[in-house]
């Protein structure tokens, strides 16, 4: 269980309330009694007026759905989104995002399934889980920037509504799947860390040090096929042998992209 020093930048009641909320999240040993002797011994989670920052050796991990905002703005402009094509998500669907990370894909999925739909995000790392849960709660309570650009404001509003639809669960996806009834979700989605290397992308580095880096197990895919009513989708590095190892058909498209989507129709 990781020990994480829990700090606030100011004594605001709102920040203190957040600190209490974090200290109650399972899976981490939250250290609130910070002294001169121990203050630099552990990674820290700093709650500030601008957001919550997980700091480990100078690297910050922070929930900020800026890429998702751009994706939603692009979708509103009529551009296609490969994730939505691969998953085929539509209004009223239930989506299981079993490698939730910081929730960017889950947010786009929550937009697609709409008010009648349901999204459950499962994350292995307790601290990432706490960070994304807090970020989604803030987003859902409309703590969003205001812009002069009406398209941006519309996309923020969309994300705020979508965030409220996502239920976040701290679990290993295999044990989570074993507890689910058969044919209980329309789409099961995976975006594992396996394809990333810390050298490749500076933005992925902080996530890399906290997340589960293991490749997907074939039993997990078998369980996913039992739980999915329509399809199981895998996002992986272009040309990855993971698609054939796990039995996915690669979808065409994304000529210039570094990732591909694989599909198993059940
Ligand atoms: C590449 S990130 C996902 C990014 C996400 N799709 C997004 O749009 O923000 C992969 C995440 O899956 C999580 N993960 C890996 N193995 C897992 C498992 N067995 N159970 C649950 N989560 C897992 C990792 O901890 C990591 O946070």
mmCIF file of C-alpha atoms and ligand atoms in Angstrom:
data_model
loop_
_atom_site.group_PDB
_atom_site.id
_atom_site.type_symbol
_atom_site.label_atom_id
_atom_site.label_comp_id
_atom_site.label_asym_id
_atom_site.label_seq_id
_atom_site.Cartn_x
_atom_site.Cartn_y
_atom_site.Cartn_z
ATOM 1 C CA UNK A 1 0.000 0.000 0.000
ATOM 2 C CA UNK A 2 1.648 3.325 -1.042
ATOM 3 C CA UNK A 3 2.217 5.999 1.610
ATOM 4 C CA UNK A 4 1.276 9.433 0.292
ATOM 5 C CA UNK A 5 1.612 12.754 2.120
ATOM 6 C CA UNK A 6 -1.688 14.628 1.860
ATOM 7 C CA UNK A 7 -1.285 18.426 1.847
ATOM 8 C CA UNK A 8 -3.413 21.498 1.146
ATOM 9 C CA UNK A 9 -1.966 24.721 -0.259
ATOM 10 C CA UNK A 10 -4.297 26.912 1.870
ATOM 11 C CA UNK A 11 -6.568 26.519 4.863
ATOM 12 C CA UNK A 12 -9.768 27.018 2.823
ATOM 13 C CA UNK A 13 -12.688 24.917 4.168
ATOM 14 C CA UNK A 14 -13.280 23.539 0.648
ATOM 15 C CA UNK A 15 -9.671 22.309 0.392
ATOM 16 C CA UNK A 16 -9.778 20.860 3.911
ATOM 17 C CA UNK A 17 -13.012 19.036 3.022
ATOM 18 C CA UNK A 18 -11.290 17.568 -0.051
ATOM 19 C CA UNK A 19 -8.360 16.508 2.134
ATOM 20 C CA UNK A 20 -10.755 14.617 4.420
ATOM 21 C CA UNK A 21 -12.386 12.995 1.394
ATOM 22 C CA UNK A 22 -9.017 11.833 0.025
ATOM 23 C CA UNK A 23 -7.936 10.514 3.427
ATOM 24 C CA UNK A 24 -10.985 8.226 3.364
ATOM 25 C CA UNK A 25 -10.241 6.699 -0.051
ATOM 26 C CA UNK A 26 -9.131 3.056 0.180
ATOM 27 C CA UNK A 27 -5.851 1.488 -0.898
ATOM 28 C CA UNK A 28 -3.371 4.191 0.205
ATOM 29 C CA UNK A 29 -1.773 5.021 3.497
ATOM 30 C CA UNK A 30 -2.574 8.769 3.573
ATOM 31 C CA UNK A 31 -0.182 10.722 5.769
ATOM 32 C CA UNK A 32 -1.765 13.901 7.159
ATOM 33 C CA UNK A 33 0.583 14.388 10.094
ATOM 34 C CA UNK A 34 3.358 16.060 8.091
ATOM 35 C CA UNK A 35 6.459 17.121 9.997
ATOM 36 C CA UNK A 36 9.848 18.610 8.961
ATOM 37 C CA UNK A 37 11.341 15.111 9.371
ATOM 38 C CA UNK A 38 8.925 13.256 7.105
ATOM 39 C CA UNK A 39 7.739 15.891 4.623
ATOM 40 C CA UNK A 40 10.042 14.860 1.772
ATOM 41 C CA UNK A 41 10.172 11.145 2.445
ATOM 42 C CA UNK A 42 7.016 10.236 0.523
ATOM 43 C CA UNK A 43 5.256 11.191 -2.695
ATOM 44 C CA UNK A 44 2.689 13.896 -2.042
ATOM 45 C CA UNK A 45 -0.813 14.731 -3.122
ATOM 46 C CA UNK A 46 -1.277 18.474 -2.997
ATOM 47 C CA UNK A 47 -4.772 19.929 -2.960
ATOM 48 C CA UNK A 48 -4.720 23.484 -4.300
ATOM 49 C CA UNK A 49 -7.261 26.072 -5.491
ATOM 50 C CA UNK A 50 -6.282 25.188 -9.088
ATOM 51 C CA UNK A 51 -6.533 21.421 -8.782
ATOM 52 C CA UNK A 52 -5.044 18.325 -7.201
ATOM 53 C CA UNK A 53 -1.449 17.338 -8.014
ATOM 54 C CA UNK A 54 0.203 14.014 -7.303
ATOM 55 C CA UNK A 55 3.937 14.653 -7.071
ATOM 56 C CA UNK A 56 6.596 11.985 -7.108
ATOM 57 C CA UNK A 57 10.234 13.054 -7.509
ATOM 58 C CA UNK A 58 9.330 16.246 -9.359
ATOM 59 C CA UNK A 59 6.799 14.680 -11.715
ATOM 60 C CA UNK A 60 3.194 15.820 -11.430
ATOM 61 C CA UNK A 61 0.119 13.810 -12.271
ATOM 62 C CA UNK A 62 -2.992 15.916 -12.562
ATOM 63 C CA UNK A 63 -6.552 15.321 -13.771
ATOM 64 C CA UNK A 64 -7.225 17.667 -16.653
ATOM 65 C CA UNK A 65 -9.458 16.596 -19.536
ATOM 66 C CA UNK A 66 -8.033 19.074 -22.066
ATOM 67 C CA UNK A 67 -7.546 16.421 -24.769
ATOM 68 C CA UNK A 68 -11.071 15.186 -24.218
ATOM 69 C CA UNK A 69 -12.363 18.721 -24.580
ATOM 70 C CA UNK A 70 -10.690 18.923 -28.004
ATOM 71 C CA UNK A 71 -12.135 15.539 -28.956
ATOM 72 C CA UNK A 72 -15.660 16.658 -28.059
ATOM 73 C CA UNK A 73 -15.200 19.941 -29.979
ATOM 74 C CA UNK A 74 -14.037 17.924 -32.999
ATOM 75 C CA UNK A 75 -17.023 15.599 -32.752
ATOM 76 C CA UNK A 76 -19.343 18.624 -32.647
ATOM 77 C CA UNK A 77 -17.652 19.905 -35.819
ATOM 78 C CA UNK A 78 -18.690 16.667 -37.513
ATOM 79 C CA UNK A 79 -15.309 14.924 -37.400
ATOM 80 C CA UNK A 80 -15.160 11.222 -36.659
ATOM 81 C CA UNK A 81 -13.633 9.745 -33.490
ATOM 82 C CA UNK A 82 -11.976 6.336 -33.904
ATOM 83 C CA UNK A 83 -12.845 5.254 -30.375
ATOM 84 C CA UNK A 84 -16.549 5.901 -31.046
ATOM 85 C CA UNK A 85 -16.358 4.065 -34.381
ATOM 86 C CA UNK A 86 -14.641 1.066 -32.752
ATOM 87 C CA UNK A 87 -16.964 0.832 -29.755
ATOM 88 C CA UNK A 88 -20.119 1.726 -31.725
ATOM 89 C CA UNK A 89 -21.467 3.322 -28.523
ATOM 90 C CA UNK A 90 -24.963 4.728 -28.741
ATOM 91 C CA UNK A 91 -27.574 6.264 -26.493
ATOM 92 C CA UNK A 92 -28.657 3.982 -23.656
ATOM 93 C CA UNK A 93 -25.635 1.656 -23.814
ATOM 94 C CA UNK A 94 -23.705 0.343 -20.830
ATOM 95 C CA UNK A 95 -19.931 0.672 -21.151
ATOM 96 C CA UNK A 96 -17.318 -0.975 -18.962
ATOM 97 C CA UNK A 97 -13.987 0.849 -19.239
ATOM 98 C CA UNK A 98 -11.694 -1.637 -17.531
ATOM 99 C CA UNK A 99 -8.466 0.386 -17.759
ATOM 100 C CA UNK A 100 -9.824 3.749 -16.762
ATOM 101 C CA UNK A 101 -6.628 5.730 -16.099
ATOM 102 C CA UNK A 102 -7.499 9.425 -15.970
ATOM 103 C CA UNK A 103 -10.823 8.825 -17.678
ATOM 104 C CA UNK A 104 -10.471 10.519 -21.066
ATOM 105 C CA UNK A 105 -11.999 7.689 -23.086
ATOM 106 C CA UNK A 106 -14.618 7.065 -20.388
ATOM 107 C CA UNK A 107 -15.727 10.704 -20.683
ATOM 108 C CA UNK A 108 -16.181 10.445 -24.449
ATOM 109 C CA UNK A 109 -18.031 7.165 -23.867
ATOM 110 C CA UNK A 110 -20.258 8.801 -21.235
ATOM 111 C CA UNK A 111 -21.121 11.524 -23.720
ATOM 112 C CA UNK A 112 -22.032 8.900 -26.362
ATOM 113 C CA UNK A 113 -24.274 6.765 -24.110
ATOM 114 C CA UNK A 114 -26.188 9.853 -22.982
ATOM 115 C CA UNK A 115 -28.552 10.270 -20.069
ATOM 116 C CA UNK A 116 -30.069 6.812 -20.466
ATOM 117 C CA UNK A 117 -26.697 5.082 -20.575
ATOM 118 C CA UNK A 118 -24.235 3.931 -17.970
ATOM 119 C CA UNK A 119 -20.425 3.962 -17.715
ATOM 120 C CA UNK A 120 -18.424 2.050 -15.140
ATOM 121 C CA UNK A 121 -14.703 2.783 -14.988
ATOM 122 C CA UNK A 122 -12.383 0.326 -13.275
ATOM 123 C CA UNK A 123 -8.873 1.330 -12.200
ATOM 124 C CA UNK A 124 -6.234 -0.807 -10.522
ATOM 125 C CA UNK A 125 -4.161 1.956 -8.919
ATOM 126 C CA UNK A 126 -5.830 3.337 -5.767
ATOM 127 C CA UNK A 127 -4.223 6.740 -6.098
ATOM 128 C CA UNK A 128 -5.140 7.165 -9.786
ATOM 129 C CA UNK A 129 -8.622 5.992 -8.866
ATOM 130 C CA UNK A 130 -8.894 8.659 -6.139
ATOM 131 C CA UNK A 131 -7.481 11.348 -8.452
ATOM 132 C CA UNK A 132 -9.896 10.575 -11.303
ATOM 133 C CA UNK A 133 -12.898 10.240 -8.945
ATOM 134 C CA UNK A 134 -12.168 13.666 -7.487
ATOM 135 C CA UNK A 135 -11.570 15.172 -10.940
ATOM 136 C CA UNK A 136 -14.846 13.802 -12.293
ATOM 137 C CA UNK A 137 -16.751 15.016 -9.223
ATOM 138 C CA UNK A 138 -15.350 18.545 -9.684
ATOM 139 C CA UNK A 139 -16.171 18.444 -13.387
ATOM 140 C CA UNK A 140 -19.699 17.173 -12.683
ATOM 141 C CA UNK A 141 -20.291 19.974 -10.186
ATOM 142 C CA UNK A 142 -19.573 22.381 -13.041
ATOM 143 C CA UNK A 143 -16.174 23.570 -11.813
ATOM 144 C CA UNK A 144 -15.186 24.314 -15.395
ATOM 145 C CA UNK A 145 -13.324 27.247 -16.939
ATOM 146 C CA UNK A 146 -15.369 29.868 -18.782
ATOM 147 C CA UNK A 147 -14.131 30.842 -22.215
ATOM 148 C CA UNK A 148 -14.937 33.479 -24.828
ATOM 149 C CA UNK A 149 -15.303 30.651 -27.312
ATOM 150 C CA UNK A 150 -18.930 29.387 -27.247
ATOM 151 C CA UNK A 151 -17.900 26.032 -28.770
ATOM 152 C CA UNK A 152 -15.476 25.496 -25.898
ATOM 153 C CA UNK A 153 -18.123 26.393 -23.319
ATOM 154 C CA UNK A 154 -20.536 23.939 -24.946
ATOM 155 C CA UNK A 155 -17.891 21.195 -24.847
ATOM 156 C CA UNK A 156 -17.131 21.915 -21.152
ATOM 157 C CA UNK A 157 -20.845 21.688 -20.383
ATOM 158 C CA UNK A 158 -21.004 18.381 -22.247
ATOM 159 C CA UNK A 159 -18.063 17.031 -20.255
ATOM 160 C CA UNK A 160 -19.621 18.173 -17.006
ATOM 161 C CA UNK A 161 -22.820 16.219 -17.768
ATOM 162 C CA UNK A 162 -20.836 13.202 -18.971
ATOM 163 C CA UNK A 163 -18.657 13.176 -15.825
ATOM 164 C CA UNK A 164 -21.744 12.792 -13.635
ATOM 165 C CA UNK A 165 -22.617 9.570 -15.481
ATOM 166 C CA UNK A 166 -19.370 7.724 -14.701
ATOM 167 C CA UNK A 167 -19.132 5.409 -11.730
ATOM 168 C CA UNK A 168 -15.517 4.795 -10.726
ATOM 169 C CA UNK A 169 -14.434 1.553 -9.078
ATOM 170 C CA UNK A 170 -11.074 0.654 -7.554
ATOM 171 C CA UNK A 171 -10.416 -2.953 -8.532
ATOM 172 C CA UNK A 172 -8.337 -5.279 -10.622
ATOM 173 C CA UNK A 173 -10.411 -5.750 -13.783
ATOM 174 C CA UNK A 174 -10.223 -9.531 -13.608
ATOM 175 C CA UNK A 175 -11.812 -9.763 -10.159
ATOM 176 C CA UNK A 176 -14.331 -7.064 -11.189
ATOM 177 C CA UNK A 177 -15.366 -9.061 -14.288
ATOM 178 C CA UNK A 178 -15.811 -12.274 -12.283
ATOM 179 C CA UNK A 179 -18.468 -10.482 -10.191
ATOM 180 C CA UNK A 180 -20.480 -9.312 -13.248
ATOM 181 C CA UNK A 181 -23.498 -11.200 -14.644
ATOM 182 C CA UNK A 182 -23.251 -12.569 -18.180
ATOM 183 C CA UNK A 183 -24.336 -10.236 -21.018
ATOM 184 C CA UNK A 184 -24.680 -7.309 -18.615
ATOM 185 C CA UNK A 185 -22.791 -4.617 -20.596
ATOM 186 C CA UNK A 186 -22.943 -3.604 -24.241
ATOM 187 C CA UNK A 187 -19.257 -2.802 -24.646
ATOM 188 C CA UNK A 188 -16.139 -3.778 -22.691
ATOM 189 C CA UNK A 189 -13.143 -1.551 -23.427
ATOM 190 C CA UNK A 190 -9.403 -1.915 -22.701
ATOM 191 C CA UNK A 191 -6.562 0.574 -23.149
ATOM 192 C CA UNK A 192 -3.698 -1.062 -21.243
ATOM 193 C CA UNK A 193 -0.391 0.618 -20.348
ATOM 194 C CA UNK A 194 1.535 -2.156 -22.036
ATOM 195 C CA UNK A 195 2.190 -0.249 -25.236
ATOM 196 C CA UNK A 196 3.699 2.794 -23.538
ATOM 197 C CA UNK A 197 7.353 3.320 -22.766
ATOM 198 C CA UNK A 198 8.299 6.175 -20.436
ATOM 199 C CA UNK A 199 10.887 7.421 -22.942
ATOM 200 C CA UNK A 200 8.290 7.911 -25.648
ATOM 201 C CA UNK A 201 6.020 10.503 -24.152
ATOM 202 C CA UNK A 202 6.693 13.048 -21.429
ATOM 203 C CA UNK A 203 2.968 13.345 -20.735
ATOM 204 C CA UNK A 204 2.654 9.614 -20.005
ATOM 205 C CA UNK A 205 5.686 9.507 -17.652
ATOM 206 C CA UNK A 206 3.869 10.464 -14.425
ATOM 207 C CA UNK A 207 1.022 8.031 -15.184
ATOM 208 C CA UNK A 208 3.564 5.326 -15.955
ATOM 209 C CA UNK A 209 5.081 5.344 -12.478
ATOM 210 C CA UNK A 210 1.725 4.835 -10.720
ATOM 211 C CA UNK A 211 -0.195 2.512 -12.991
ATOM 212 C CA UNK A 212 -0.398 -1.226 -13.528
ATOM 213 C CA UNK A 213 1.942 -1.999 -16.440
ATOM 214 C CA UNK A 214 1.038 -5.627 -17.017
ATOM 215 C CA UNK A 215 -0.230 -6.882 -20.345
ATOM 216 C CA UNK A 216 -3.764 -8.221 -20.605
ATOM 217 C CA UNK A 217 -4.346 -11.844 -19.691
ATOM 218 C CA UNK A 218 -6.236 -14.081 -22.105
ATOM 219 C CA UNK A 219 -8.594 -15.159 -19.268
ATOM 220 C CA UNK A 220 -9.621 -11.512 -18.885
ATOM 221 C CA UNK A 221 -10.648 -11.424 -22.539
ATOM 222 C CA UNK A 222 -12.632 -14.669 -22.144
ATOM 223 C CA UNK A 223 -14.447 -13.199 -19.122
ATOM 224 C CA UNK A 224 -15.069 -9.966 -21.063
ATOM 225 C CA UNK A 225 -16.724 -11.964 -23.863
ATOM 226 C CA UNK A 226 -19.033 -13.529 -21.255
ATOM 227 C CA UNK A 227 -19.957 -10.120 -19.781
ATOM 228 C CA UNK A 228 -20.310 -8.187 -23.080
ATOM 229 C CA UNK A 229 -23.562 -8.311 -25.066
ATOM 230 C CA UNK A 230 -22.096 -6.724 -28.187
ATOM 231 C CA UNK A 231 -18.330 -6.344 -28.316
ATOM 232 C CA UNK A 232 -14.962 -6.151 -26.603
ATOM 233 C CA UNK A 233 -12.601 -3.421 -27.851
ATOM 234 C CA UNK A 234 -8.833 -3.112 -27.408
ATOM 235 C CA UNK A 235 -6.749 0.026 -28.054
ATOM 236 C CA UNK A 236 -3.089 -0.840 -28.633
ATOM 237 C CA UNK A 237 0.061 0.250 -30.417
ATOM 238 C CA UNK A 238 -0.166 0.031 -34.217
ATOM 239 C CA UNK A 239 1.045 -3.356 -35.378
ATOM 240 C CA UNK A 240 1.082 -4.782 -31.859
ATOM 241 C CA UNK A 241 1.135 -8.565 -31.594
ATOM 242 C CA UNK A 242 -1.309 -8.178 -28.670
ATOM 243 C CA UNK A 243 -4.225 -8.092 -31.134
ATOM 244 C CA UNK A 244 -3.546 -11.572 -32.513
ATOM 245 C CA UNK A 245 -2.399 -13.006 -29.155
ATOM 246 C CA UNK A 246 -5.731 -11.978 -27.598
ATOM 247 C CA UNK A 247 -7.943 -12.772 -30.620
ATOM 248 C CA UNK A 248 -8.899 -9.254 -31.811
ATOM 249 C CA UNK A 249 -9.567 -8.233 -35.437
ATOM 250 C CA UNK A 250 -7.814 -4.953 -36.197
ATOM 251 C CA UNK A 251 -10.100 -2.239 -37.537
ATOM 252 C CA UNK A 252 -8.931 -0.272 -40.542
ATOM 253 C CA UNK A 253 -8.320 3.481 -40.316
ATOM 254 C CA UNK A 254 -5.992 5.826 -38.515
ATOM 255 C CA UNK A 255 -3.323 5.736 -41.219
ATOM 256 C CA UNK A 256 -1.199 8.359 -39.416
ATOM 257 C CA UNK A 257 -2.082 7.317 -35.868
ATOM 258 C CA UNK A 258 0.226 5.424 -33.506
ATOM 259 C CA UNK A 259 -2.632 3.265 -32.229
ATOM 260 C CA UNK A 260 -5.059 0.767 -33.623
ATOM 261 C CA UNK A 261 -8.362 -0.541 -32.337
ATOM 262 C CA UNK A 262 -9.170 -4.245 -32.209
ATOM 263 C CA UNK A 263 -12.629 -5.756 -32.009
ATOM 264 C CA UNK A 264 -14.213 -8.994 -30.853
ATOM 265 C CA UNK A 265 -17.936 -9.185 -31.650
ATOM 266 C CA UNK A 266 -19.645 -11.564 -29.241
HETATM 267 C C1 LIG B 1 -3.287 3.850 -20.729
HETATM 268 S S1 LIG B 1 -4.093 4.059 -19.199
HETATM 269 C C2 LIG B 1 -5.755 4.325 -19.699
HETATM 270 C C3 LIG B 1 -6.004 5.683 -20.250
HETATM 271 C C4 LIG B 1 -7.472 5.947 -20.465
HETATM 272 N N1 LIG B 1 -8.019 5.142 -21.538
HETATM 273 C C5 LIG B 1 -7.740 7.402 -20.728
HETATM 274 O O1 LIG B 1 -8.358 7.693 -21.773
HETATM 275 O O2 LIG B 1 -7.389 8.264 -19.894
HETATM 276 C C6 LIG B 1 -4.206 2.421 -18.565
HETATM 277 C C7 LIG B 1 -4.731 2.335 -17.145
HETATM 278 O O3 LIG B 1 -5.191 1.006 -16.915
HETATM 279 C C8 LIG B 1 -4.896 0.645 -15.592
HETATM 280 N N2 LIG B 1 -4.865 -0.835 -15.472
HETATM 281 C C9 LIG B 1 -3.893 -1.663 -15.936
HETATM 282 N N3 LIG B 1 -4.153 -2.929 -15.574
HETATM 283 C C10 LIG B 1 -5.325 -2.917 -14.883
HETATM 284 C C11 LIG B 1 -6.095 -3.920 -14.245
HETATM 285 N N4 LIG B 1 -5.682 -5.197 -14.198
HETATM 286 N N5 LIG B 1 -7.255 -3.565 -13.655
HETATM 287 C C12 LIG B 1 -7.668 -2.257 -13.683
HETATM 288 N N6 LIG B 1 -6.946 -1.256 -14.245
HETATM 289 C C13 LIG B 1 -5.789 -1.566 -14.853
HETATM 290 C C14 LIG B 1 -3.543 1.283 -15.347
HETATM 291 O O4 LIG B 1 -3.265 1.395 -13.955
HETATM 292 C C15 LIG B 1 -3.687 2.622 -16.065
HETATM 293 O O5 LIG B 1 -4.136 3.630 -15.206
#
